[in-house]
Structures are given as structure tokens and as C-alpha cells.
GROMACS .gro file of C-alpha atoms in nm:
model
  474
    1UNK     CA    1  15.548  11.849  13.650
    2UNK     CA    2  15.788  11.571  13.728
    3UNK     CA    3  15.673  11.359  14.073
    4UNK     CA    4  15.988  11.128  14.264
    5UNK     CA    5  15.697  10.795  14.325
    6UNK     CA    6  15.956  10.606  14.531
    7UNK     CA    7  16.015  10.888  14.722
    8UNK     CA    8  15.674  10.941  14.826
    9UNK     CA    9  15.650  10.644  14.898
   10UNK     CA   10  15.925  10.625  15.146
   11UNK     CA   11  15.830  10.919  15.321
   12UNK     CA   12  15.514  10.726  15.425
   13UNK     CA   13  15.686  10.389  15.471
   14UNK     CA   14  15.623  10.321  15.876
   15UNK     CA   15  15.311  10.424  15.829
   16UNK     CA   16  15.220  10.171  15.592
   17UNK     CA   17  15.401   9.894  15.757
   18UNK     CA   18  15.191  10.010  16.065
   19UNK     CA   19  14.839   9.966  15.879
   20UNK     CA   20  14.954   9.648  15.775
   21UNK     CA   21  15.004   9.494  16.022
   22UNK     CA   22  14.711   9.613  16.186
   23UNK     CA   23  14.517   9.431  15.859
   24UNK     CA   24  14.784   9.175  15.831
   25UNK     CA   25  14.676   9.034  16.233
   26UNK     CA   26  14.309   9.041  16.103
   27UNK     CA   27  14.149   8.631  16.065
   28UNK     CA   28  13.923   8.729  15.759
   29UNK     CA   29  13.889   8.357  15.662
   30UNK     CA   30  13.564   8.226  15.509
   31UNK     CA   31  13.334   8.111  15.838
   32UNK     CA   32  13.018   8.018  15.779
   33UNK     CA   33  12.916   7.974  16.121
   34UNK     CA   34  12.987   8.388  16.228
   35UNK     CA   35  12.818   8.463  15.942
   36UNK     CA   36  12.469   8.652  16.015
   37UNK     CA   37  12.317   9.031  15.883
   38UNK     CA   38  12.626   9.237  15.704
   39UNK     CA   39  12.877   8.989  15.732
   40UNK     CA   40  12.815   8.725  15.479
   41UNK     CA   41  13.099   8.510  15.533
   42UNK     CA   42  13.191   8.580  15.922
   43UNK     CA   43  13.323   8.791  16.100
   44UNK     CA   44  13.693   8.852  16.085
   45UNK     CA   45  13.629   8.924  15.711
   46UNK     CA   46  13.385   9.155  15.826
   47UNK     CA   47  13.651   9.312  16.041
   48UNK     CA   48  13.899   9.321  15.795
   49UNK     CA   49  13.611   9.513  15.478
   50UNK     CA   50  13.548   9.721  15.789
   51UNK     CA   51  13.925   9.808  15.890
   52UNK     CA   52  13.992   9.915  15.526
   53UNK     CA   53  13.633  10.164  15.483
   54UNK     CA   54  13.742  10.267  15.844
   55UNK     CA   55  14.075  10.395  15.681
   56UNK     CA   56  13.972  10.453  15.385
   57UNK     CA   57  13.702  10.771  15.609
   58UNK     CA   58  13.980  10.821  15.788
   59UNK     CA   59  14.172  11.020  15.515
   60UNK     CA   60  13.864  11.152  15.346
   61UNK     CA   61  13.856  10.869  15.099
   62UNK     CA   62  13.403  10.860  15.017
   63UNK     CA   63  13.411  10.469  15.143
   64UNK     CA   64  13.066  10.294  15.085
   65UNK     CA   65  12.981   9.895  15.261
   66UNK     CA   66  12.736   9.726  14.944
   67UNK     CA   67  12.606   9.501  15.323
   68UNK     CA   68  12.863   9.373  15.334
   69UNK     CA   69  12.975   9.169  15.019
   70UNK     CA   70  13.190   9.395  14.927
   71UNK     CA   71  13.289   9.722  14.973
   72UNK     CA   72  13.543  10.063  14.789
   73UNK     CA   73  13.740  10.355  14.830
   74UNK     CA   74  13.640  10.647  14.569
   75UNK     CA   75  13.875  10.954  14.500
   76UNK     CA   76  13.824  11.138  14.219
   77UNK     CA   77  13.538  11.358  13.969
   78UNK     CA   78  13.387  11.259  13.683
   79UNK     CA   79  13.108  11.051  13.448
   80UNK     CA   80  13.369  10.712  13.450
   81UNK     CA   81  13.546  10.522  13.611
   82UNK     CA   82  13.877  10.331  13.677
   83UNK     CA   83  13.879  10.023  13.973
   84UNK     CA   84  14.142   9.872  14.186
   85UNK     CA   85  13.952   9.595  14.259
   86UNK     CA   86  14.133   9.380  14.624
   87UNK     CA   87  14.040   9.129  14.856
   88UNK     CA   88  14.020   9.132  15.227
   89UNK     CA   89  13.978   8.752  15.284
   90UNK     CA   90  14.253   8.503  15.310
   91UNK     CA   91  14.309   8.115  15.243
   92UNK     CA   92  14.345   7.951  15.602
   93UNK     CA   93  14.679   7.996  15.725
   94UNK     CA   94  14.729   7.566  15.727
   95UNK     CA   95  15.033   7.468  15.937
   96UNK     CA   96  15.405   7.489  15.975
   97UNK     CA   97  15.474   7.796  15.998
   98UNK     CA   98  15.818   7.930  16.146
   99UNK     CA   99  15.597   8.202  16.326
  100UNK     CA  100  15.172   8.289  16.381
  101UNK     CA  101  15.058   8.377  16.023
  102UNK     CA  102  14.841   8.650  16.231
  103UNK     CA  103  15.097   8.779  16.406
  104UNK     CA  104  15.295   8.973  16.089
  105UNK     CA  105  15.642   8.957  16.131
  106UNK     CA  106  15.948   9.127  15.961
  107UNK     CA  107  16.274   8.895  15.945
  108UNK     CA  108  16.554   8.957  15.671
  109UNK     CA  109  16.347   9.325  15.503
  110UNK     CA  110  16.052   9.003  15.376
  111UNK     CA  111  15.695   9.062  15.626
  112UNK     CA  112  15.530   8.682  15.642
  113UNK     CA  113  15.223   8.732  15.745
  114UNK     CA  114  14.864   8.519  15.617
  115UNK     CA  115  14.781   8.724  15.365
  116UNK     CA  116  15.089   8.918  15.258
  117UNK     CA  117  15.153   8.910  14.945
  118UNK     CA  118  14.789   8.752  14.872
  119UNK     CA  119  14.632   9.019  14.864
  120UNK     CA  120  14.618   9.235  15.187
  121UNK     CA  121  14.966   9.401  15.143
  122UNK     CA  122  14.882   9.481  14.761
  123UNK     CA  123  14.508   9.577  14.884
  124UNK     CA  124  14.716   9.843  15.110
  125UNK     CA  125  14.918   9.912  14.920
  126UNK     CA  126  14.727  10.046  14.656
  127UNK     CA  127  14.557  10.219  14.947
  128UNK     CA  128  14.825  10.361  14.978
  129UNK     CA  129  14.942  10.485  14.625
  130UNK     CA  130  14.586  10.635  14.647
  131UNK     CA  131  14.649  10.836  14.903
  132UNK     CA  132  14.981  11.013  14.759
  133UNK     CA  133  14.784  11.128  14.417
  134UNK     CA  134  14.459  11.257  14.668
  135UNK     CA  135  14.755  11.443  14.947
  136UNK     CA  136  14.939  11.570  14.575
  137UNK     CA  137  14.615  11.722  14.543
  138UNK     CA  138  14.676  11.613  14.146
  139UNK     CA  139  14.389  11.688  13.933
  140UNK     CA  140  14.211  11.396  13.812
  141UNK     CA  141  13.904  11.298  13.496
  142UNK     CA  142  13.774  11.029  13.649
  143UNK     CA  143  13.700  10.832  13.954
  144UNK     CA  144  13.931  10.607  14.072
  145UNK     CA  145  13.701  10.360  14.321
  146UNK     CA  146  13.968  10.097  14.449
  147UNK     CA  147  13.689   9.771  14.498
  148UNK     CA  148  13.753   9.540  14.796
  149UNK     CA  149  13.553   9.290  14.770
  150UNK     CA  150  13.536   8.956  15.027
  151UNK     CA  151  13.511   8.583  14.837
  152UNK     CA  152  13.772   8.605  14.678
  153UNK     CA  153  13.834   8.278  14.776
  154UNK     CA  154  13.533   8.096  14.743
  155UNK     CA  155  13.267   8.199  14.492
  156UNK     CA  156  13.353   8.548  14.437
  157UNK     CA  157  12.962   8.652  14.609
  158UNK     CA  158  13.161   8.932  14.629
  159UNK     CA  159  13.186   9.089  14.350
  160UNK     CA  160  12.878   8.971  14.152
  161UNK     CA  161  12.685   9.127  14.458
  162UNK     CA  162  12.910   9.419  14.391
  163UNK     CA  163  12.849   9.481  14.009
  164UNK     CA  164  12.422   9.460  14.013
  165UNK     CA  165  12.406   9.763  14.256
  166UNK     CA  166  12.703   9.961  14.059
  167UNK     CA  167  12.867  10.023  13.732
  168UNK     CA  168  13.130   9.863  13.570
  169UNK     CA  169  13.409  10.056  13.546
  170UNK     CA  170  13.571  10.144  13.240
  171UNK     CA  171  13.886   9.981  13.287
  172UNK     CA  172  14.090   9.833  13.578
  173UNK     CA  173  14.347   9.626  13.748
  174UNK     CA  174  14.343   9.420  14.034
  175UNK     CA  175  14.675   9.388  14.235
  176UNK     CA  176  14.702   9.047  14.249
  177UNK     CA  177  14.947   8.843  14.091
  178UNK     CA  178  15.285   8.909  13.890
  179UNK     CA  179  15.453   9.199  13.715
  180UNK     CA  180  15.486   9.326  13.421
  181UNK     CA  181  15.155   9.286  13.307
  182UNK     CA  182  14.922   8.940  13.299
  183UNK     CA  183  14.680   9.030  12.958
  184UNK     CA  184  14.537   8.590  12.954
  185UNK     CA  185  14.393   8.428  13.281
  186UNK     CA  186  14.227   8.059  13.201
  187UNK     CA  187  13.885   7.968  13.230
  188UNK     CA  188  13.831   7.780  13.616
  189UNK     CA  189  13.574   7.536  13.688
  190UNK     CA  190  13.550   7.451  14.111
  191UNK     CA  191  13.391   7.137  14.033
  192UNK     CA  192  13.227   6.862  14.350
  193UNK     CA  193  13.211   6.553  14.296
  194UNK     CA  194  12.955   6.377  14.590
  195UNK     CA  195  12.878   6.013  14.676
  196UNK     CA  196  12.606   5.857  14.584
  197UNK     CA  197  12.356   5.697  14.846
  198UNK     CA  198  12.642   5.440  14.961
  199UNK     CA  199  12.559   5.124  14.945
  200UNK     CA  200  12.724   4.976  15.248
  201UNK     CA  201  12.834   4.697  15.109
  202UNK     CA  202  13.077   4.438  15.392
  203UNK     CA  203  13.411   4.426  15.362
  204UNK     CA  204  13.629   4.222  15.130
  205UNK     CA  205  13.659   3.796  15.255
  206UNK     CA  206  14.036   3.830  15.434
  207UNK     CA  207  14.221   3.862  15.693
  208UNK     CA  208  14.422   4.186  15.581
  209UNK     CA  209  14.107   4.332  15.457
  210UNK     CA  210  14.076   4.716  15.645
  211UNK     CA  211  13.764   4.897  15.678
  212UNK     CA  212  13.868   5.278  15.478
  213UNK     CA  213  13.640   5.386  15.776
  214UNK     CA  214  13.700   5.770  15.676
  215UNK     CA  215  13.980   6.016  15.518
  216UNK     CA  216  13.994   6.386  15.453
  217UNK     CA  217  14.265   6.665  15.324
  218UNK     CA  218  14.258   6.998  15.211
  219UNK     CA  219  14.091   7.299  15.310
  220UNK     CA  220  14.033   7.534  14.977
  221UNK     CA  221  14.011   7.359  14.650
  222UNK     CA  222  14.287   7.580  14.504
  223UNK     CA  223  14.516   7.463  14.741
  224UNK     CA  224  14.695   7.201  14.714
  225UNK     CA  225  14.671   6.985  14.991
  226UNK     CA  226  14.870   6.977  15.293
  227UNK     CA  227  14.810   6.742  15.510
  228UNK     CA  228  14.597   6.405  15.518
  229UNK     CA  229  14.444   6.158  15.718
  230UNK     CA  230  14.298   5.829  15.663
  231UNK     CA  231  14.103   5.604  15.935
  232UNK     CA  232  14.119   5.194  15.863
  233UNK     CA  233  13.967   5.006  16.087
  234UNK     CA  234  13.933   4.587  16.127
  235UNK     CA  235  14.160   4.300  16.230
  236UNK     CA  236  14.426   4.285  15.960
  237UNK     CA  237  14.795   4.337  16.045
  238UNK     CA  238  14.878   4.592  16.219
  239UNK     CA  239  15.309   4.615  16.281
  240UNK     CA  240  15.299   4.494  15.946
  241UNK     CA  241  15.023   4.761  15.810
  242UNK     CA  242  15.263   5.054  15.996
  243UNK     CA  243  15.585   4.882  15.929
  244UNK     CA  244  15.489   4.905  15.499
  245UNK     CA  245  15.429   5.269  15.528
  246UNK     CA  246  15.684   5.349  15.707
  247UNK     CA  247  15.875   5.176  15.379
  248UNK     CA  248  15.695   5.418  15.177
  249UNK     CA  249  15.752   5.757  15.319
  250UNK     CA  250  16.135   5.637  15.367
  251UNK     CA  251  16.120   5.557  14.979
  252UNK     CA  252  15.980   5.850  14.840
  253UNK     CA  253  16.056   6.097  15.047
  254UNK     CA  254  15.764   6.206  15.270
  255UNK     CA  255  15.714   6.247  15.575
  256UNK     CA  256  15.439   6.077  15.791
  257UNK     CA  257  15.297   5.855  16.048
  258UNK     CA  258  15.092   5.584  16.096
  259UNK     CA  259  14.874   5.609  16.492
  260UNK     CA  260  14.679   5.288  16.672
  261UNK     CA  261  14.457   5.356  16.887
  262UNK     CA  262  14.233   5.103  16.988
  263UNK     CA  263  13.990   5.118  16.747
  264UNK     CA  264  14.117   5.173  16.467
  265UNK     CA  265  14.442   5.267  16.251
  266UNK     CA  266  14.501   5.604  16.145
  267UNK     CA  267  14.778   5.694  15.879
  268UNK     CA  268  14.870   6.044  15.915
  269UNK     CA  269  15.086   6.308  15.565
  270UNK     CA  270  15.267   6.544  15.510
  271UNK     CA  271  15.267   6.686  15.125
  272UNK     CA  272  15.347   7.034  15.037
  273UNK     CA  273  15.090   7.310  14.989
  274UNK     CA  274  15.096   7.491  14.681
  275UNK     CA  275  14.910   7.748  14.444
  276UNK     CA  276  14.582   7.485  14.280
  277UNK     CA  277  14.646   7.679  13.939
  278UNK     CA  278  15.016   7.543  13.972
  279UNK     CA  279  14.955   7.159  14.132
  280UNK     CA  280  15.263   6.994  14.027
  281UNK     CA  281  15.448   7.229  14.186
  282UNK     CA  282  15.323   7.103  14.578
  283UNK     CA  283  15.382   6.758  14.688
  284UNK     CA  284  14.969   6.649  14.722
  285UNK     CA  285  14.922   6.488  15.039
  286UNK     CA  286  14.607   6.345  14.974
  287UNK     CA  287  14.701   6.170  14.597
  288UNK     CA  288  15.011   6.043  14.845
  289UNK     CA  289  14.809   5.892  15.046
  290UNK     CA  290  14.594   5.695  14.815
  291UNK     CA  291  14.802   5.633  14.602
  292UNK     CA  292  14.971   5.380  14.966
  293UNK     CA  293  14.594   5.281  14.994
  294UNK     CA  294  14.515   5.111  14.667
  295UNK     CA  295  14.946   4.978  14.599
  296UNK     CA  296  14.910   4.841  14.878
  297UNK     CA  297  14.585   4.752  15.125
  298UNK     CA  298  14.291   4.593  15.050
  299UNK     CA  299  13.979   4.774  15.156
  300UNK     CA  300  13.605   4.729  15.171
  301UNK     CA  301  13.384   4.763  14.886
  302UNK     CA  302  13.313   5.109  14.941
  303UNK     CA  303  13.624   5.217  15.026
  304UNK     CA  304  13.811   5.084  14.778
  305UNK     CA  305  13.598   5.280  14.502
  306UNK     CA  306  13.640   5.608  14.627
  307UNK     CA  307  14.038   5.529  14.615
  308UNK     CA  308  13.992   5.424  14.291
  309UNK     CA  309  13.873   5.682  14.072
  310UNK     CA  310  14.121   5.935  14.263
  311UNK     CA  311  14.384   5.670  14.152
  312UNK     CA  312  14.268   5.606  13.867
  313UNK     CA  313  14.216   5.951  13.737
  314UNK     CA  314  14.430   6.248  13.934
  315UNK     CA  315  14.668   6.064  14.088
  316UNK     CA  316  14.962   6.134  13.853
  317UNK     CA  317  14.732   6.388  13.648
  318UNK     CA  318  14.767   6.727  13.691
  319UNK     CA  319  14.764   6.802  13.321
  320UNK     CA  320  14.384   6.584  13.301
  321UNK     CA  321  14.559   6.370  13.161
  322UNK     CA  322  14.442   6.074  13.312
  323UNK     CA  323  14.081   6.212  13.207
  324UNK     CA  324  14.145   6.216  12.863
  325UNK     CA  325  14.164   6.641  12.928
  326UNK     CA  326  14.464   6.738  12.825
  327UNK     CA  327  14.495   7.059  12.615
  328UNK     CA  328  14.685   7.399  12.601
  329UNK     CA  329  14.669   7.669  12.333
  330UNK     CA  330  14.977   7.954  12.301
  331UNK     CA  331  14.760   8.157  12.454
  332UNK     CA  332  14.799   8.088  12.843
  333UNK     CA  333  14.888   7.702  12.842
  334UNK     CA  334  14.792   7.378  12.959
  335UNK     CA  335  14.516   7.244  13.126
  336UNK     CA  336  14.525   7.210  13.515
  337UNK     CA  337  14.372   6.980  13.745
  338UNK     CA  338  14.393   7.040  14.090
  339UNK     CA  339  14.234   6.779  14.339
  340UNK     CA  340  14.170   7.067  14.609
  341UNK     CA  341  13.946   6.830  14.866
  342UNK     CA  342  13.844   6.535  14.992
  343UNK     CA  343  13.601   6.399  15.308
  344UNK     CA  344  13.489   6.050  15.296
  345UNK     CA  345  13.297   5.964  15.560
  346UNK     CA  346  13.179   5.573  15.562
  347UNK     CA  347  12.788   5.551  15.452
  348UNK     CA  348  12.809   5.897  15.578
  349UNK     CA  349  12.896   6.145  15.218
  350UNK     CA  350  13.200   6.115  14.919
  351UNK     CA  351  13.279   6.439  14.845
  352UNK     CA  352  13.579   6.538  14.621
  353UNK     CA  353  13.653   6.844  14.464
  354UNK     CA  354  13.881   6.932  14.209
  355UNK     CA  355  14.014   7.285  14.050
  356UNK     CA  356  14.019   7.232  13.622
  357UNK     CA  357  14.203   7.555  13.501
  358UNK     CA  358  14.093   7.629  13.108
  359UNK     CA  359  14.276   7.774  12.788
  360UNK     CA  360  14.104   8.045  12.611
  361UNK     CA  361  13.995   7.716  12.388
  362UNK     CA  362  13.908   7.521  12.585
  363UNK     CA  363  13.474   7.363  12.615
  364UNK     CA  364  13.407   7.420  12.989
  365UNK     CA  365  13.129   7.221  12.935
  366UNK     CA  366  13.245   6.918  12.764
  367UNK     CA  367  13.482   6.935  13.011
  368UNK     CA  368  13.255   6.850  13.234
  369UNK     CA  369  13.028   6.602  13.080
  370UNK     CA  370  13.322   6.428  13.029
  371UNK     CA  371  13.439   6.455  13.436
  372UNK     CA  372  13.068   6.310  13.489
  373UNK     CA  373  13.102   6.025  13.314
  374UNK     CA  374  13.402   5.917  13.499
  375UNK     CA  375  13.300   5.973  13.777
  376UNK     CA  376  13.015   5.854  13.814
  377UNK     CA  377  13.091   5.463  13.812
  378UNK     CA  378  13.281   5.493  14.099
  379UNK     CA  379  12.961   5.632  14.219
  380UNK     CA  380  13.045   5.999  14.240
  381UNK     CA  381  12.866   6.268  13.993
  382UNK     CA  382  12.952   6.610  13.918
  383UNK     CA  383  12.666   6.850  14.203
  384UNK     CA  384  12.825   7.200  14.248
  385UNK     CA  385  12.997   7.344  14.002
  386UNK     CA  386  13.183   7.762  13.947
  387UNK     CA  387  13.262   7.859  13.641
  388UNK     CA  388  13.504   8.185  13.533
  389UNK     CA  389  13.531   8.170  13.207
  390UNK     CA  390  13.818   8.263  13.077
  391UNK     CA  391  13.942   8.646  12.985
  392UNK     CA  392  14.168   8.890  12.776
  393UNK     CA  393  14.261   9.225  12.748
  394UNK     CA  394  14.372   9.345  12.326
  395UNK     CA  395  14.728   9.411  12.429
  396UNK     CA  396  14.747   9.720  12.265
  397UNK     CA  397  14.449   9.850  12.441
  398UNK     CA  398  14.509  10.193  12.655
  399UNK     CA  399  14.517  10.035  12.943
  400UNK     CA  400  14.763   9.697  12.854
  401UNK     CA  401  14.932  10.020  12.692
  402UNK     CA  402  14.927  10.293  12.956
  403UNK     CA  403  15.014  10.028  13.231
  404UNK     CA  404  15.392   9.841  13.083
  405UNK     CA  405  15.495  10.259  13.023
  406UNK     CA  406  15.491  10.261  13.396
  407UNK     CA  407  15.622   9.976  13.433
  408UNK     CA  408  15.869  10.011  13.268
  409UNK     CA  409  15.962  10.374  13.342
  410UNK     CA  410  15.965  10.259  13.741
  411UNK     CA  411  16.246   9.981  13.682
  412UNK     CA  412  16.391  10.008  13.300
  413UNK     CA  413  16.295   9.665  13.260
  414UNK     CA  414  16.040   9.561  12.942
  415UNK     CA  415  15.717   9.465  13.042
  416UNK     CA  416  15.665   9.163  12.896
  417UNK     CA  417  15.272   9.060  12.858
  418UNK     CA  418  15.206   8.764  13.029
  419UNK     CA  419  14.866   8.507  13.066
  420UNK     CA  420  14.815   8.226  13.368
  421UNK     CA  421  14.694   8.047  13.493
  422UNK     CA  422  14.536   8.176  13.853
  423UNK     CA  423  14.202   8.307  13.815
  424UNK     CA  424  14.152   8.694  13.950
  425UNK     CA  425  13.935   9.006  13.980
  426UNK     CA  426  14.074   9.109  13.624
  427UNK     CA  427  13.829   8.904  13.512
  428UNK     CA  428  13.546   9.098  13.701
  429UNK     CA  429  13.606   9.366  13.482
  430UNK     CA  430  13.477   9.404  13.133
  431UNK     CA  431  13.875   9.496  13.083
  432UNK     CA  432  14.091   9.466  13.284
  433UNK     CA  433  14.440   9.346  13.410
  434UNK     CA  434  14.595   9.186  13.642
  435UNK     CA  435  14.981   9.482  13.792
  436UNK     CA  436  15.181   9.329  14.000
  437UNK     CA  437  15.259   9.294  14.284
  438UNK     CA  438  15.535   8.997  14.276
  439UNK     CA  439  15.832   9.138  14.047
  440UNK     CA  440  16.035   8.888  13.803
  441UNK     CA  441  16.235   8.582  13.946
  442UNK     CA  442  16.063   8.633  14.335
  443UNK     CA  443  15.992   8.346  14.571
  444UNK     CA  444  15.577   8.322  14.545
  445UNK     CA  445  15.500   8.206  14.828
  446UNK     CA  446  15.108   8.247  14.768
  447UNK     CA  447  14.842   8.022  14.981
  448UNK     CA  448  15.184   7.803  15.145
  449UNK     CA  449  15.342   7.844  15.465
  450UNK     CA  450  15.519   8.116  15.550
  451UNK     CA  451  15.398   8.341  15.266
  452UNK     CA  452  15.556   8.680  15.282
  453UNK     CA  453  15.630   8.904  15.012
  454UNK     CA  454  15.962   9.202  15.010
  455UNK     CA  455  15.939   9.491  15.233
  456UNK     CA  456  16.161   9.712  14.953
  457UNK     CA  457  15.990   9.505  14.670
  458UNK     CA  458  15.592   9.646  14.805
  459UNK     CA  459  15.731   9.961  14.844
  460UNK     CA  460  15.843   9.964  14.437
  461UNK     CA  461  15.500   9.846  14.374
  462UNK     CA  462  15.296  10.113  14.594
  463UNK     CA  463  15.477  10.408  14.434
  464UNK     CA  464  15.328  10.143  14.094
  465UNK     CA  465  15.049  10.210  14.116
  466UNK     CA  466  15.038  10.545  14.266
  467UNK     CA  467  15.122  10.654  13.947
  468UNK     CA  468  14.929  10.413  13.689
  469UNK     CA  469  14.599  10.524  13.911
  470UNK     CA  470  14.685  10.883  13.793
  471UNK     CA  471  14.834  10.847  13.432
  472UNK     CA  472  14.493  10.656  13.391
  473UNK     CA  473  14.274  10.894  13.553
  474UNK     CA  474  14.411  11.192  13.525
   0.00000   0.00000   0.00000
């Protein structure tokens, strides 16, 4: 039987976009303040998970909610399970959107919204792919589970919980990266460096000395910060400092401003967000503001120590060069370092959070020891670490061969096998790969303002996923 998968998708286009728009309208960002029983990551994420499970139930699938941590939508028969892993949580929207980030908008054939491509759009594509297989009545010898995570953008507590209660699929994929096919991913470390008890040392002598009262930047460790603020207190030359700051911004072609108040001067700098797996492709607002403070401002001892650490080891060092961590392999390439979150409150808390992504051959324990060794002289130490080991699947595995064939049949393009610095749910599976939805040559907008997916590409991805699910489970 020959199936025109693209035609099946096109006949459901209006319904797919209608359901996706409703899904994208849910602000499913981690919110501990509204967390509770059955909603461990907050009201919005709970609402998004519930929406997908209810949609599954309405369409005749078997669904299961695992205490609000995760859920699945199931179809098929047999003992073995094919897993399709996606997530309903999204990163914070940030500023600078053309249209509201949780009010989906189609412009010039592109669907704009937070989560459009990471990962609500692909989640809905995978759901409709499974729906097509079901509505065509295609016989399956395996169960297919669309597994819905809720904490992918932070600590993956959703997958930890899910696989404590449910069996591991024999193989599967996640629609949360790039086409053609990603078979290897870097290991990564989310590291929190926290300050020891602040010294409270007074500012150095000199009329131009400023006290760093606070420094804040970034919302997630896996995002390049697009906004940074430094609050300075002192009796120095306010006009002169503002003039220096303006010259700095102009010389580097960066947006920002200095705002004077009765008791302080606030320096604000605007960067460009990007996914933390490619820190060199954004403009890290925190590191640029650190650069200015180090080069132009005489600070109090505690503030200077905090700035000195970031400037010495993080500014202009996206590949770990300044920490002595630079390394690479032929599979996934270079180690990267993203300085994602900064929070400094004088005499209260000192925090720097960094995301390190290392090659398959890397030693994560050695990386941690080195970072801790370098941070301690600056009053910082490694305290919280989230580690996910590097992941790779043999290029000759049935999963890789099947998905490659499906991609080539539907696109007419060779399925090149890729390796990435990003971390996807593929590594939550014993045998898993990342499979779309971003096609070669298309702009990557995940974690950025005006995140979007090309509607025609979303539909094509849905057709590919439908055939892939059938071929893996038939």
C-alpha cells in the first residue's frame, strides 16, 4: 500500500494549526510559586501537559499522567515500545518580541510564538503524525508512545520520574533538534558557582571608587543572557562615568543606557540571546557589562573580586580557553562554555551559573575539579551540578537506517548524520536520536525573541514523523 503522507497532513492542516495555536497560548514556563501536588513545575506547565493528554483522550488514544511530571499518549499493540519524546515546557520569553510571545501569529508563512520550534510545534507535529497512523488503521506490531516531558529546559526531573515508573522503549527519537538525523550529542554540565560568606570589605580609598550593590543577568543557564544590569553606589563622578559608558556602548555597537537615581547609578546593557550550545553566536549582555566594569570602573573589594573572576575566565572565552578546558573530538567538535546566569547582591549572595558542553571523549569530573579550583580564590565554589553524559548511537543501528531512509524518501535529500552540542531527550533513551524539525539551511530561533517555525516545514515534518512512526512500529 502506497501512502501519500504529505496529502494526509495537508488534509488536517487547519485542525493541526488550530490545536497548536491553543497549545502555544499556554505560558508553560517553570514557576515554582504555583507548584503543587500534580503540578510540580507550576500552573502553566501543568496546563500544557493536561491540554495534550486531553487531546489524546479526545482522539481515542490511551493516555497516562505520571503525577504531573510527565505523561504519554499511546497507540499500537505488542510488548515492545517505540518512544517519541517531546516536551511541553518552554524557556522564558524575554523581551523585544514583535508580537506577544504567547499570542501565536502567522506572518509571511512563519508561525511566531515561544515554543513554536522548541518544542510545542514539533510536539503537535508528532501527535498528528500518530493520529494519521491511527486514522488510517495501519497495523502495528509495537506500541508507540508520545512521551511528554515537563522539565526539559531545566533539570529533566520529568524523565527521571517517568522512567522510574515506565519501561524503557526499545528505540525512539525526539523531534527537538535538526534534520536530517542527529546521532551524537555532547555531554553537558550545568554548574552553579556560589559565593562564600561575603567579606564585607569596604571600598578602596579614592573618590572614584564605586560599590557594586548588585549585578543581575540571565534567566536560564542554557540561554545567552540578553539583558544585564549593574547597580553602583558611591560618591564618584556620575557624569564622567555615564559618559564613559556611552562611549563604550558606541565603540562596541551595543545598546544600553545609564539611569541615575537619588542613591545609585544603574547601568543597563542589551545583548542578543541565543541557545547556550552556541554561546559565541549570541551577544552575552553579562560579559559585555563585566568587560566595562573591569576596564573602566574602580570597585569595592567584593564587587571587584566577582567581576575579576568573570572577566578572567569567561569574557572572550566561549570554548574554555581561559580555564584551560579547551578540547574537541572528531564526533561533536569543541567544548563550549555559556555563562548563563549572574546574580550578585552585596553581602547577601554571589552566584554565577555556567553551562559546559564537552566532547564524547571528555572527562566531566576533571572539568568540575578544574572549575572549582579556579573559582575558589575569587570566593566562589562549585555547589550545584546537573550532569548529563554524552550520547551516541551506532550509525548502522536499525533506528538510524530506518529514519535515514524515511527522510530521503520524503525530501529527496541525503540523510547526513549529525552531531551537536545541544542536549535533547535522545539521551534519555538507551537507543535514541534527534530527528528534526529544523531543516537544513533554515534559521535557528529556539530560545530567541521572535522564535518561529515555517508552517510548510512544520507540515513536512509531520509527514516525515508519520511515516517514521509507521516504519518503526509496523
